[in-house]
CSV table of C-alpha atoms and ligand atoms in Angstrom, one decimal:
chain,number,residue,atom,x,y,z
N,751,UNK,CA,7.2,-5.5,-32.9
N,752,UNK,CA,9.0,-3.4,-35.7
N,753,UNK,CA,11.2,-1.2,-33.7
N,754,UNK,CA,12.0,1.2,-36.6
N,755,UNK,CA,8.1,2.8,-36.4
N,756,UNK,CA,8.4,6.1,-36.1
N,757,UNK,CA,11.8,6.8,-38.0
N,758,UNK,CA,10.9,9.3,-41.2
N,759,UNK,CA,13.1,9.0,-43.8
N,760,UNK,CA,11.8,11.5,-45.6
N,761,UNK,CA,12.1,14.0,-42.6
N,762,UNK,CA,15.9,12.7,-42.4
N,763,UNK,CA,16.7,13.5,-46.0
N,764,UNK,CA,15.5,16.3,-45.9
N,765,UNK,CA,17.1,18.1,-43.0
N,766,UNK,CA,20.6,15.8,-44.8
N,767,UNK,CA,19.7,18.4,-48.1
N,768,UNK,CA,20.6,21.7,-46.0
N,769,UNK,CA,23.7,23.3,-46.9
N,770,UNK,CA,24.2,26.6,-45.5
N,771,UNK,CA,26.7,28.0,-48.0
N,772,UNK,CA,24.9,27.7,-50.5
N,773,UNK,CA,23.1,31.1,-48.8
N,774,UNK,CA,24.9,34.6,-49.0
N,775,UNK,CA,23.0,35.4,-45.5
N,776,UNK,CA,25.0,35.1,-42.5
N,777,UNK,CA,22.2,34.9,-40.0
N,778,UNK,CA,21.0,32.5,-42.3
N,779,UNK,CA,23.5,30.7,-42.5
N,780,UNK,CA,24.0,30.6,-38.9
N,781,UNK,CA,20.5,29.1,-38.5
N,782,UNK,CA,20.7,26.8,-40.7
N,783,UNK,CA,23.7,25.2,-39.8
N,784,UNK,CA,22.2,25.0,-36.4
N,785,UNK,CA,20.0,22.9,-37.8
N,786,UNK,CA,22.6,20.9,-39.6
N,787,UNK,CA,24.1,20.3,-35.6
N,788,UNK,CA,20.9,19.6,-34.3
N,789,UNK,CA,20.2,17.2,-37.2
N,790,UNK,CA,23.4,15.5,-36.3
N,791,UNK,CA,21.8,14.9,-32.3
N,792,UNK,CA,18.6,14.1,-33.8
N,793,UNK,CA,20.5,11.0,-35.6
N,794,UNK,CA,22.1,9.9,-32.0
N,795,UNK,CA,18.7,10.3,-30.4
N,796,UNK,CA,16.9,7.9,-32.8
N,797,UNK,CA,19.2,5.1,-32.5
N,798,UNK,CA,18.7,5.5,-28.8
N,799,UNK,CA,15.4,5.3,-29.2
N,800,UNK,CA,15.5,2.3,-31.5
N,801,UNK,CA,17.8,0.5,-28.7
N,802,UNK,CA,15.5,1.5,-26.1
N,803,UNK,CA,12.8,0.3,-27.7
N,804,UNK,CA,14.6,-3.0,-28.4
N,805,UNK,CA,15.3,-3.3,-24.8
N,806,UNK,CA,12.1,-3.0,-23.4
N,807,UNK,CA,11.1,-5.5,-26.2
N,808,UNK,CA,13.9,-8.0,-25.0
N,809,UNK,CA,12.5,-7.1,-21.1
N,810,UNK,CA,8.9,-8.2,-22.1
N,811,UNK,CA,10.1,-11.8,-23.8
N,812,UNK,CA,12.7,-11.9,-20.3
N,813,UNK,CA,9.6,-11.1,-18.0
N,814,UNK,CA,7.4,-13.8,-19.6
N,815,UNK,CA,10.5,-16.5,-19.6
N,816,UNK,CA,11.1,-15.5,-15.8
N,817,UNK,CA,7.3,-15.4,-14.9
N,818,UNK,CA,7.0,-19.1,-16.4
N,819,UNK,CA,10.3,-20.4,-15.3
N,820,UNK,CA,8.6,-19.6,-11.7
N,821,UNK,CA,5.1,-21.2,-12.5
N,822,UNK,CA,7.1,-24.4,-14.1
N,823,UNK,CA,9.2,-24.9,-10.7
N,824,UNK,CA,6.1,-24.1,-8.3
N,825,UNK,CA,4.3,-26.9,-10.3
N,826,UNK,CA,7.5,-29.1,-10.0
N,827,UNK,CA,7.9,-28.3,-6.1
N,828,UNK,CA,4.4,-29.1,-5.8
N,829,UNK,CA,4.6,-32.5,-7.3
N,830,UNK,CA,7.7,-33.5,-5.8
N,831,UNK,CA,6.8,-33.0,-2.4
N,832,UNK,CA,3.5,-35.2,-3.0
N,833,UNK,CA,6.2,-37.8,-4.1
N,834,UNK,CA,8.0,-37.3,-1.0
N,835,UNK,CA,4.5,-37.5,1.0
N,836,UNK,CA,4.2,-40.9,-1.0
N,837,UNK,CA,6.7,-42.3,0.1
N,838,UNK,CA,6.0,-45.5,2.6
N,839,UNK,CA,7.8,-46.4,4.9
N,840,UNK,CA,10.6,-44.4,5.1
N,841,UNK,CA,14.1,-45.7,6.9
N,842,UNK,CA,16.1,-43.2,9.1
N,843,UNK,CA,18.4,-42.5,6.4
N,844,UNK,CA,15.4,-42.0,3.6
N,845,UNK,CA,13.7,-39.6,6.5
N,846,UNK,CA,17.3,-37.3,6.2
N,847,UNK,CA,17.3,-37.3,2.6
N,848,UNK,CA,13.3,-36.3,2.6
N,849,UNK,CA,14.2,-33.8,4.8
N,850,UNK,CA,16.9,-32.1,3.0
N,851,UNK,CA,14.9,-32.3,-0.5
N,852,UNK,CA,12.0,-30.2,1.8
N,853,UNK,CA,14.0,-28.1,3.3
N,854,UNK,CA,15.6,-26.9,-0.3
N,855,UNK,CA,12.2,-26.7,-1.5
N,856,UNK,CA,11.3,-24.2,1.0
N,857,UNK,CA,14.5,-22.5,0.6
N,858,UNK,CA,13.3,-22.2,-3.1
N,859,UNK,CA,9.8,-21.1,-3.0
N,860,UNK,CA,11.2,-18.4,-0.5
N,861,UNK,CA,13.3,-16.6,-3.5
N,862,UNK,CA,10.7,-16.5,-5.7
N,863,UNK,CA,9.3,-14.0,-3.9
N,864,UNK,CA,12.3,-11.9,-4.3
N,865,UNK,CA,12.3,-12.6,-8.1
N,866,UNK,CA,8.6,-11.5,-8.0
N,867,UNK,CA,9.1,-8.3,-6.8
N,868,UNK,CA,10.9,-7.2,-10.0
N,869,UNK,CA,8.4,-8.8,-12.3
N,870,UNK,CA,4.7,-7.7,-13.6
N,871,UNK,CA,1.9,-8.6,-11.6
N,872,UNK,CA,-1.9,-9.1,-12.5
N,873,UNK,CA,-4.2,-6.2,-11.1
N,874,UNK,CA,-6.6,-8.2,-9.6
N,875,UNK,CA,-10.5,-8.0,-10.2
N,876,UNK,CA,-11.1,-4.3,-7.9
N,877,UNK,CA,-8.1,-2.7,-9.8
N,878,UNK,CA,-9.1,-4.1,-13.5
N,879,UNK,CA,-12.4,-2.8,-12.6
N,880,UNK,CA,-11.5,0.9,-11.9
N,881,UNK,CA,-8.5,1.3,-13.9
N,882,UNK,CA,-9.1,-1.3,-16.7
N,883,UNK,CA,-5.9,-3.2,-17.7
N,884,UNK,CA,-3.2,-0.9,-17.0
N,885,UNK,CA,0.0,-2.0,-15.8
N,886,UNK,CA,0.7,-0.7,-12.0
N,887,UNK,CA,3.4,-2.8,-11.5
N,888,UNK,CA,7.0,-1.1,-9.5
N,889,UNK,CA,9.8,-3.2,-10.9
N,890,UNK,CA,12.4,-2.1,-8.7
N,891,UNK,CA,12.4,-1.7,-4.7
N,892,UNK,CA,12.8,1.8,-4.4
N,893,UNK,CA,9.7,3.5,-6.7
N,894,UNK,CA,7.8,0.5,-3.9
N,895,UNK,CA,9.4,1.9,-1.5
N,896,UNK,CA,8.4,5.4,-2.8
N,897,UNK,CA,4.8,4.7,-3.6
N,898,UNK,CA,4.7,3.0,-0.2
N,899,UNK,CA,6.3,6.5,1.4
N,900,UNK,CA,4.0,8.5,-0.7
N,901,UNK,CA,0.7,6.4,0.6
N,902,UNK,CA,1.8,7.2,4.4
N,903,UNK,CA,2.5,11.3,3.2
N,904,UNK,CA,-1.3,10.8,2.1
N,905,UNK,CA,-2.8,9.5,5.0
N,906,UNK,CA,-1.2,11.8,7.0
N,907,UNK,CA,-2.4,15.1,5.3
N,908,UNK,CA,-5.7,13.3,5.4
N,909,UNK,CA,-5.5,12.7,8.7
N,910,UNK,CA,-4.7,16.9,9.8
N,911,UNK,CA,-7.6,18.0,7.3
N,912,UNK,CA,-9.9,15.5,9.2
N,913,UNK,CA,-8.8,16.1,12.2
N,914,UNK,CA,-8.9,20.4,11.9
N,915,UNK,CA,-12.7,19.6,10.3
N,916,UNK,CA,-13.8,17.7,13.2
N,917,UNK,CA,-12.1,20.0,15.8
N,918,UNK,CA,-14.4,23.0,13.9
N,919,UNK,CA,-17.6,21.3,14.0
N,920,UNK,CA,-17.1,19.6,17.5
N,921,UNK,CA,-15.7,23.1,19.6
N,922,UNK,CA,-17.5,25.2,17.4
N,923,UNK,CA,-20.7,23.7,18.5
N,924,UNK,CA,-19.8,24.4,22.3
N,925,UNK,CA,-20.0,28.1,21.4
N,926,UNK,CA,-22.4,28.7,18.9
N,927,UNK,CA,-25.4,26.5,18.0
N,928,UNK,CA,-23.7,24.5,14.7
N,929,UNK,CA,-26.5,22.0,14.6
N,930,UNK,CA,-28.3,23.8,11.9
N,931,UNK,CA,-25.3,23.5,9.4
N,932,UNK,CA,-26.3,20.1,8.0
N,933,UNK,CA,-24.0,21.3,5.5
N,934,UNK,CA,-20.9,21.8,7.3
N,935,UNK,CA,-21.1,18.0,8.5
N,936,UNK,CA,-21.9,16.9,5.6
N,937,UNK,CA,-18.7,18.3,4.1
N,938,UNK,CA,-16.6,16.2,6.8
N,939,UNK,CA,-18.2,12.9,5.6
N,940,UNK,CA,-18.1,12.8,2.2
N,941,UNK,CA,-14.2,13.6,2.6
N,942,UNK,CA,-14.0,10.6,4.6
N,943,UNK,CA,-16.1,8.6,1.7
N,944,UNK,CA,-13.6,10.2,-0.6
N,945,UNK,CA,-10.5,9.5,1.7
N,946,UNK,CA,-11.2,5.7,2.1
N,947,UNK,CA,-12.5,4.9,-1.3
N,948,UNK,CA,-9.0,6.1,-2.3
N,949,UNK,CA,-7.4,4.2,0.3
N,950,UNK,CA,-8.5,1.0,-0.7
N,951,UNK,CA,-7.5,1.6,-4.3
N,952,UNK,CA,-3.2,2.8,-3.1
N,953,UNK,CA,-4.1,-0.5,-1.0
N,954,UNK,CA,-4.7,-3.1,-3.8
N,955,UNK,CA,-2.1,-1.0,-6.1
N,956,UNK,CA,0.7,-1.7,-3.0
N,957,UNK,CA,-0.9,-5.2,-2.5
N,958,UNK,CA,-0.1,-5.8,-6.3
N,959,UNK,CA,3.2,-4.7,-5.5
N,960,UNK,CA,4.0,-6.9,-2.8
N,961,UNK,CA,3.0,-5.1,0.6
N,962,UNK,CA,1.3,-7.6,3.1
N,963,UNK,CA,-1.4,-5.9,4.3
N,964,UNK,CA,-3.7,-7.6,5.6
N,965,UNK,CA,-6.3,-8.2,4.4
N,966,UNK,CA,-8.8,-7.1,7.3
N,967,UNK,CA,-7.3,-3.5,6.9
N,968,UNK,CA,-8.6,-3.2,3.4
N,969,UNK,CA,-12.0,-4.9,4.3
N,970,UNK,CA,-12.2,-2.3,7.3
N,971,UNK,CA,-11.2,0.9,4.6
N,972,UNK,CA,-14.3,-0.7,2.2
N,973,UNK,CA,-16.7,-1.1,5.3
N,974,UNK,CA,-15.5,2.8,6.6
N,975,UNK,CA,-16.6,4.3,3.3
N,976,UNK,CA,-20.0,2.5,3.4
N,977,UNK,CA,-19.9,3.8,7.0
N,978,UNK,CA,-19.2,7.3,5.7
N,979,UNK,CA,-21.8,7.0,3.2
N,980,UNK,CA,-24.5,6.2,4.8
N,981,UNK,CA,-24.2,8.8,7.3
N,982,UNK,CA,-23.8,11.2,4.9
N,983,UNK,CA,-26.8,10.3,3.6
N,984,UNK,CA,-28.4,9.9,7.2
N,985,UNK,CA,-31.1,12.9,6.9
N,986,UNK,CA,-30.9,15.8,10.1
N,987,UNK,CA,-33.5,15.0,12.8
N,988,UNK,CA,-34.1,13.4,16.8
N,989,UNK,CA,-31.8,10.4,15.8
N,990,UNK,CA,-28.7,12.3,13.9
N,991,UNK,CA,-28.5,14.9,16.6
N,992,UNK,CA,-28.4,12.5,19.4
N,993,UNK,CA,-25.3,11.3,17.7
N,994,UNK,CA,-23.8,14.1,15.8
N,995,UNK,CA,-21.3,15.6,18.5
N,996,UNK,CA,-20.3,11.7,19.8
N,997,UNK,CA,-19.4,11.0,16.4
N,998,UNK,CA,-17.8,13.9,15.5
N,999,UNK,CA,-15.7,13.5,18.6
N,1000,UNK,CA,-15.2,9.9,17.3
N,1001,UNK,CA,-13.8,10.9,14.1
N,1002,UNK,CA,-11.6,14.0,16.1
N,1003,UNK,CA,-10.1,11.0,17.5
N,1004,UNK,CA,-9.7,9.0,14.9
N,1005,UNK,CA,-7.9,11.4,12.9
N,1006,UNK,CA,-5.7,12.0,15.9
N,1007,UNK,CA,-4.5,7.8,16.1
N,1008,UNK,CA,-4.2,7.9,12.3
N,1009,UNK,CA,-1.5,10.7,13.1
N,1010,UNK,CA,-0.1,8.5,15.5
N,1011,UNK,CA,-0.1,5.7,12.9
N,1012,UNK,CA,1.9,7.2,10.5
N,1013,UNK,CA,4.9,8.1,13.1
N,1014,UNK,CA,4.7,4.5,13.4
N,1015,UNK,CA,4.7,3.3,9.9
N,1016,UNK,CA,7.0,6.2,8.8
N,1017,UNK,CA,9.7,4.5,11.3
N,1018,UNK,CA,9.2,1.2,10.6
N,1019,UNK,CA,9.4,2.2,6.9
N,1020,UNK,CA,12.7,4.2,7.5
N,1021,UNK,CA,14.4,1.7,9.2
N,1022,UNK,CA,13.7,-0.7,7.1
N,1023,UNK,CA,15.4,1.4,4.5
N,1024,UNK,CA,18.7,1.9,6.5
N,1025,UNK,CA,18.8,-2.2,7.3
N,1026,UNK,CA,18.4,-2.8,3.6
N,1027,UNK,CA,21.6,-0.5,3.0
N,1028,UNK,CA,24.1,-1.2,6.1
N,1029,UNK,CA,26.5,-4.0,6.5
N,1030,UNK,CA,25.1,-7.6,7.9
N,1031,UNK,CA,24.9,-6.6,11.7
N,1032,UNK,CA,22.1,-9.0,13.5
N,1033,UNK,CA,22.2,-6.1,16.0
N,1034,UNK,CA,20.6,-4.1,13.5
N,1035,UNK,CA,17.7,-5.9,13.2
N,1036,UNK,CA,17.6,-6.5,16.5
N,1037,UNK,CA,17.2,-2.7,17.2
N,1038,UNK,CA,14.4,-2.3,14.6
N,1039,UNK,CA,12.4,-5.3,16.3
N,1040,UNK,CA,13.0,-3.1,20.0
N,1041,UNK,CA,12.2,-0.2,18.0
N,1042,UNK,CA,9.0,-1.5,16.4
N,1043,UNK,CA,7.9,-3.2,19.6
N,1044,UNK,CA,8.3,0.6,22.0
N,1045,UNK,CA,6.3,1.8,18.9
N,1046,UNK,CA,3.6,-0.9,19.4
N,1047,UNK,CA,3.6,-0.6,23.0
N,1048,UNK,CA,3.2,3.1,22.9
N,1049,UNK,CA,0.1,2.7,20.0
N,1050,UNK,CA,-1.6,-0.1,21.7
N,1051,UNK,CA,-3.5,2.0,24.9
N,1052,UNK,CA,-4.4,4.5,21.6
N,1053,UNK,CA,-6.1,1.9,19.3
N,1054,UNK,CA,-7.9,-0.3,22.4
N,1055,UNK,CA,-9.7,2.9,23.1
N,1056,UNK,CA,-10.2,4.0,19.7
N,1057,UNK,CA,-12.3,0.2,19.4
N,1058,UNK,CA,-14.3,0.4,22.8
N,1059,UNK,CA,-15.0,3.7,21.2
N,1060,UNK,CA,-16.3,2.2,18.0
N,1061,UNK,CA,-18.5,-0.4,20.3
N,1062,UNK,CA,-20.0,2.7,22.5
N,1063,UNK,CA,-21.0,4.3,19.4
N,1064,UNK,CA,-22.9,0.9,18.5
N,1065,UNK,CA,-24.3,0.5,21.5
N,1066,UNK,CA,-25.2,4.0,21.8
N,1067,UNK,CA,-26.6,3.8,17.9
N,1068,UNK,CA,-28.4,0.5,19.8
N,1069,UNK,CA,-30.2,2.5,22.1
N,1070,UNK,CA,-31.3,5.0,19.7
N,1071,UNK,CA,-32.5,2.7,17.3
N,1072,UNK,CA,-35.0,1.5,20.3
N,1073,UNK,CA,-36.3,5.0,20.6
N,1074,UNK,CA,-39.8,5.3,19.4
N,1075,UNK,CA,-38.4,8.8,18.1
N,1076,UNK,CA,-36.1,7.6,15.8
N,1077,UNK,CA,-37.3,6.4,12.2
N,1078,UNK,CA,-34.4,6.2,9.9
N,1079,UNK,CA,-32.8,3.1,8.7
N,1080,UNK,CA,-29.6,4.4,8.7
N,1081,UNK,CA,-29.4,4.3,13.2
N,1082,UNK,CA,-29.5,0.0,12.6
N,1083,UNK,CA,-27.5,-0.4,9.6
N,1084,UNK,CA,-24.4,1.8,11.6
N,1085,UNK,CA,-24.7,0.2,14.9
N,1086,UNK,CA,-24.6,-3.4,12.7
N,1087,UNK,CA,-21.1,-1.7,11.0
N,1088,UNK,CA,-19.4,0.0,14.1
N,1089,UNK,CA,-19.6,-3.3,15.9
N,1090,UNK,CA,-18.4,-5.4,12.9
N,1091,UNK,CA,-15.4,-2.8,13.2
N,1092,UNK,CA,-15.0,-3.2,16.7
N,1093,UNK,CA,-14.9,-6.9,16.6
N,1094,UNK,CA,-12.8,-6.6,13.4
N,1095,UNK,CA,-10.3,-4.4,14.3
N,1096,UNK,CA,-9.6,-5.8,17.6
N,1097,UNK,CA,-9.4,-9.2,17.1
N,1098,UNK,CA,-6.7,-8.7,13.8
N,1099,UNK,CA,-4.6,-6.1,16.0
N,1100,UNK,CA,-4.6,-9.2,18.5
N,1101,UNK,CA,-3.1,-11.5,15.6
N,1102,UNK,CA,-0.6,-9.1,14.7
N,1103,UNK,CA,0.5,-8.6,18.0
N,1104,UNK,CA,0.6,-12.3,18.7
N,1105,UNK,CA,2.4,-13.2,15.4
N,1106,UNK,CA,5.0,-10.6,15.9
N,1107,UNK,CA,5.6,-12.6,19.0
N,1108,UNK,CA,5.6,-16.1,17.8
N,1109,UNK,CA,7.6,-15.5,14.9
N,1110,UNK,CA,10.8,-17.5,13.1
N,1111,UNK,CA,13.3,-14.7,14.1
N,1112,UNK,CA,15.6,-16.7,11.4
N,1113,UNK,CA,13.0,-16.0,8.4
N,1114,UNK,CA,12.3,-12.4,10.0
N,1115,UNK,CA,16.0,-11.7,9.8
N,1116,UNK,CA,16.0,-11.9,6.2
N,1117,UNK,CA,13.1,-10.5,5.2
N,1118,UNK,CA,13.6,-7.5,7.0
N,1119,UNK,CA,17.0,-7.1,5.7
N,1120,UNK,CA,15.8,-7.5,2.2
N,1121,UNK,CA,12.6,-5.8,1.9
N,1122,UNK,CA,14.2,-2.4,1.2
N,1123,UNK,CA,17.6,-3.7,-0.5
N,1124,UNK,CA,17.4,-1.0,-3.4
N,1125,UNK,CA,20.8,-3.0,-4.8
N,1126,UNK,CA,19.5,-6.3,-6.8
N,1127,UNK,CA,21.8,-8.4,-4.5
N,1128,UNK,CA,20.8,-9.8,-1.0
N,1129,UNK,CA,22.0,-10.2,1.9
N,1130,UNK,CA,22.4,-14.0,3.1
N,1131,UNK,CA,22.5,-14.8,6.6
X,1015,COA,N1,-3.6,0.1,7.1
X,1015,COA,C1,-2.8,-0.1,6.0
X,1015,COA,N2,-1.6,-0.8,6.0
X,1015,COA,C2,-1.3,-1.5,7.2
X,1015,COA,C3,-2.1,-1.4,8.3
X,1015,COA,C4,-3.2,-0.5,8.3
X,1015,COA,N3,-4.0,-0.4,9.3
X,1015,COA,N4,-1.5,-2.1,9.3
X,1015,COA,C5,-0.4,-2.6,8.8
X,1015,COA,N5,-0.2,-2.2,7.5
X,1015,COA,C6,0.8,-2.6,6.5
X,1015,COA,C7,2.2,-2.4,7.0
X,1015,COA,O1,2.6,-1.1,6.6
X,1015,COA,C8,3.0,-3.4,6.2
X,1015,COA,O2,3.1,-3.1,4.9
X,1015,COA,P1,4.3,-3.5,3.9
X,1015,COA,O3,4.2,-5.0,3.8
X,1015,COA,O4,4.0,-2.8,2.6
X,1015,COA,O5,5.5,-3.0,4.5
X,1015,COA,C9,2.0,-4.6,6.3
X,1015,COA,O6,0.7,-4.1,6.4
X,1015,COA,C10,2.3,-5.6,7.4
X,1015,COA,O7,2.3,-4.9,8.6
X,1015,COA,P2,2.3,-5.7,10.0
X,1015,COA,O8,3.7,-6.1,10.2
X,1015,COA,O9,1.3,-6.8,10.0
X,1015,COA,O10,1.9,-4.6,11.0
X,1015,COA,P3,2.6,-3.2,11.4
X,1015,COA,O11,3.7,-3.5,12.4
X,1015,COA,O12,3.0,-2.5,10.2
X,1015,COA,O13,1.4,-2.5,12.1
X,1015,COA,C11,-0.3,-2.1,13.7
X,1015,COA,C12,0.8,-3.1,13.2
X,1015,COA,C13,-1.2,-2.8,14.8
X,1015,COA,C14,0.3,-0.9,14.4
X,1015,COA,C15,-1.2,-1.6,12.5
X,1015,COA,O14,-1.7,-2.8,11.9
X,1015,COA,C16,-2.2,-0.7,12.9
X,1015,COA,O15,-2.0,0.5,13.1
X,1015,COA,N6,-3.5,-1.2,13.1
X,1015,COA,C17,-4.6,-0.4,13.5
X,1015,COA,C18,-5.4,0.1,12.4
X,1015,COA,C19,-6.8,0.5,12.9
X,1015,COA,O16,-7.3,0.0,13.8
X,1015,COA,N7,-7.4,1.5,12.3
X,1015,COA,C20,-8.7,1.9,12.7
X,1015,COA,C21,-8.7,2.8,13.9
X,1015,COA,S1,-7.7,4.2,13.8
């Protein structure tokens, strides 16, 4: 890349050519040795912009040597452990020795991780598709950690509009007949199509980025915007008015865990922040796992019933579907999807919970410690 594009010589030379005595006007004067000072600036800020731009060159070549240094010593891990696995018959002493070279090999791949998070990362197909091949990639732990922050703040004010939308349709229908405002409903849903089609796109930008969602959570956001969708699109009659207040009670509720859900993640988040910044106290982390499991005990009542709640509205959508009155596709095709998020949604919240259980405290530890260390150096245990 020639990093002197941009510099004008001829611009330079000329703003050089000024000389302000050679006017009898004082205010002229004035002005134009002005410009004779700002010329002067204008010097310092190109070279700084020819260094930066020499910088960012010497970043790219860095970034490719790092991100194939990594891909070289994957491939080499990979093929050293098969030699390992090769080996027959191993004595008591070779058995040590294997044991060691596998346990440094773990230790390795580990790090990489960490080296990852302050390199580029591909988009993925979903992302390439929206937003083409722009680079989304946070290089440094805080802007993730701000993104991340930024997501929750999101959700959140989602979360109140939602949940004032809903209360209005749902009360507002105790005292005055609402049904007849299609409309009004129809407002609510396509927020929520808007709401979770943008979810699952801050989703794959944070999974590019290193977050571990998983990967149910984004499948559920996809399947709630088809959900969405298709009762927007679900036209007003027997079948939709049988439903309507259950549902909008549904999503009233919904809105309210989400609430919850945040207080959660914004702790969590927060924490995670301080560990990442204090001294290497293992009581630390030991407060944030207490911490996060009161938080998990205090969410869990909320979310089972949020999910029996998704499976009453499927059998309930069930029983509609068998009435002789009811001739839209759309009663089906949403019982099919609030069960698929019943089964979905309770059956990952049941891994979660068990793997928080069953996991290496040791590996925890660190990663916990590390995940929001905005200084480049970590924290060994
Ligand atoms: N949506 C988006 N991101 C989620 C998520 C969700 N439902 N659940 C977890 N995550 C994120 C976490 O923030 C974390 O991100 P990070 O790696 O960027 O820090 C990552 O996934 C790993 O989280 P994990 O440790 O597995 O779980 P957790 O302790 O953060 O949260 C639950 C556990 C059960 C509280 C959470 O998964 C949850 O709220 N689930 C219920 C969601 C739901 O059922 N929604 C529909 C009905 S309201």
């Amino acid at each position: 890349m020639d990093t002197t594009e941009g510099s004008n010589p001829t611009e330079k030379d000329a703003v050089a050519d000024i000389k302000p005595e050679e006017s009898d006007n004082p205010l002229i004067q004035s002005v134009l040795q002005d410009l004779v000072d700002l010329d002067k600036d204008y010097m310092e800020l190109e070279l700084d912009n020819e260094n930066y731009k020499k910088k960012l060159d010497e970043v790219k070549v860095l970034q490719k040597k790092c991100l194939s240094g990594i891909a070289h010593q994957r491939y080499r891990i990979k093929k050293i452990n098969e030699a390992l696995k090769a080996i027959p018959n191993p004595s008591t002493e070779d058995k040590k020795h294997m044991t060691e070279a596998q346990n440094r090999m773990t230790k390795r791949k580990n790090t990489f991780r960490d080296f990852e998070d302050h390199l580029p990362h591909k988009n993925g197909i979903y992302l390439n598709i929206i937003l083409g091949q722009v680079n989304i990639s946070l290089l440094n732990k805080e802007d993730k950690y701000l993104y991340k922050q930024d997501y929750e703040r999101f959700k959140l004010t989602l979360s109140y509009i939602q949940l004032g939308l809903s209360m209005i349709l749902v009360f507002a229908n105790y005292i005055v007949n609402f049904t007849s405002l299609r409309w009004a409903d129809s407002v609510l849903h396509f927020l929520l199509v808007w709401y979770y089609c943008t979810l699952t796109i801050r989703e794959q930008i944070l999974i590019v980025n290193g977050s571990r969602i998983k990967g149910w959570w984004l499948l559920h956001h996809f399947v709630s915007t088809a959900c969405s969708a298709i009762t927007l699109i679900w036209p007003d009659g027997y079948s939709y008015q049988s439903f309507r207040t259950q549902y909008g009670w549904f999503i009233l509720y919904i809105a309210f865990v989400q609430v919850l859900q945040y207080y959660y993640q914004r702790g969590c988040l927060y924490r995670l922040k301080c560990l990442g910044q204090r001294h290497d106290m293992d009581i630390t982390v030991e407060g944030f796992m207490s911490w996060m499991f009161k938080g998990l005990a205090f969410l869990l009542p909320f979310l089972s019933f949020a999910y029996f709640f998704q499976l009453y509205n499927a059998i309930k959508l069930y029983h509609l579907y068998q009435d002789p009155r009811c001739t839209e596709w759309q009663v089906p095709v949403l019982s099919i999807i609030h069960l698929v998020l019943f089964l979905g949604n309770m059956t990952t919240t049941l891994k979660v919970l068990k793997q928080k259980f069953t996991e290496d405290m040791r590996n925890k530890k660190k990663f916990y410690k590390n995940k929001y260390r905005f200084n480049n150096k970590q924290k060994v245990l």
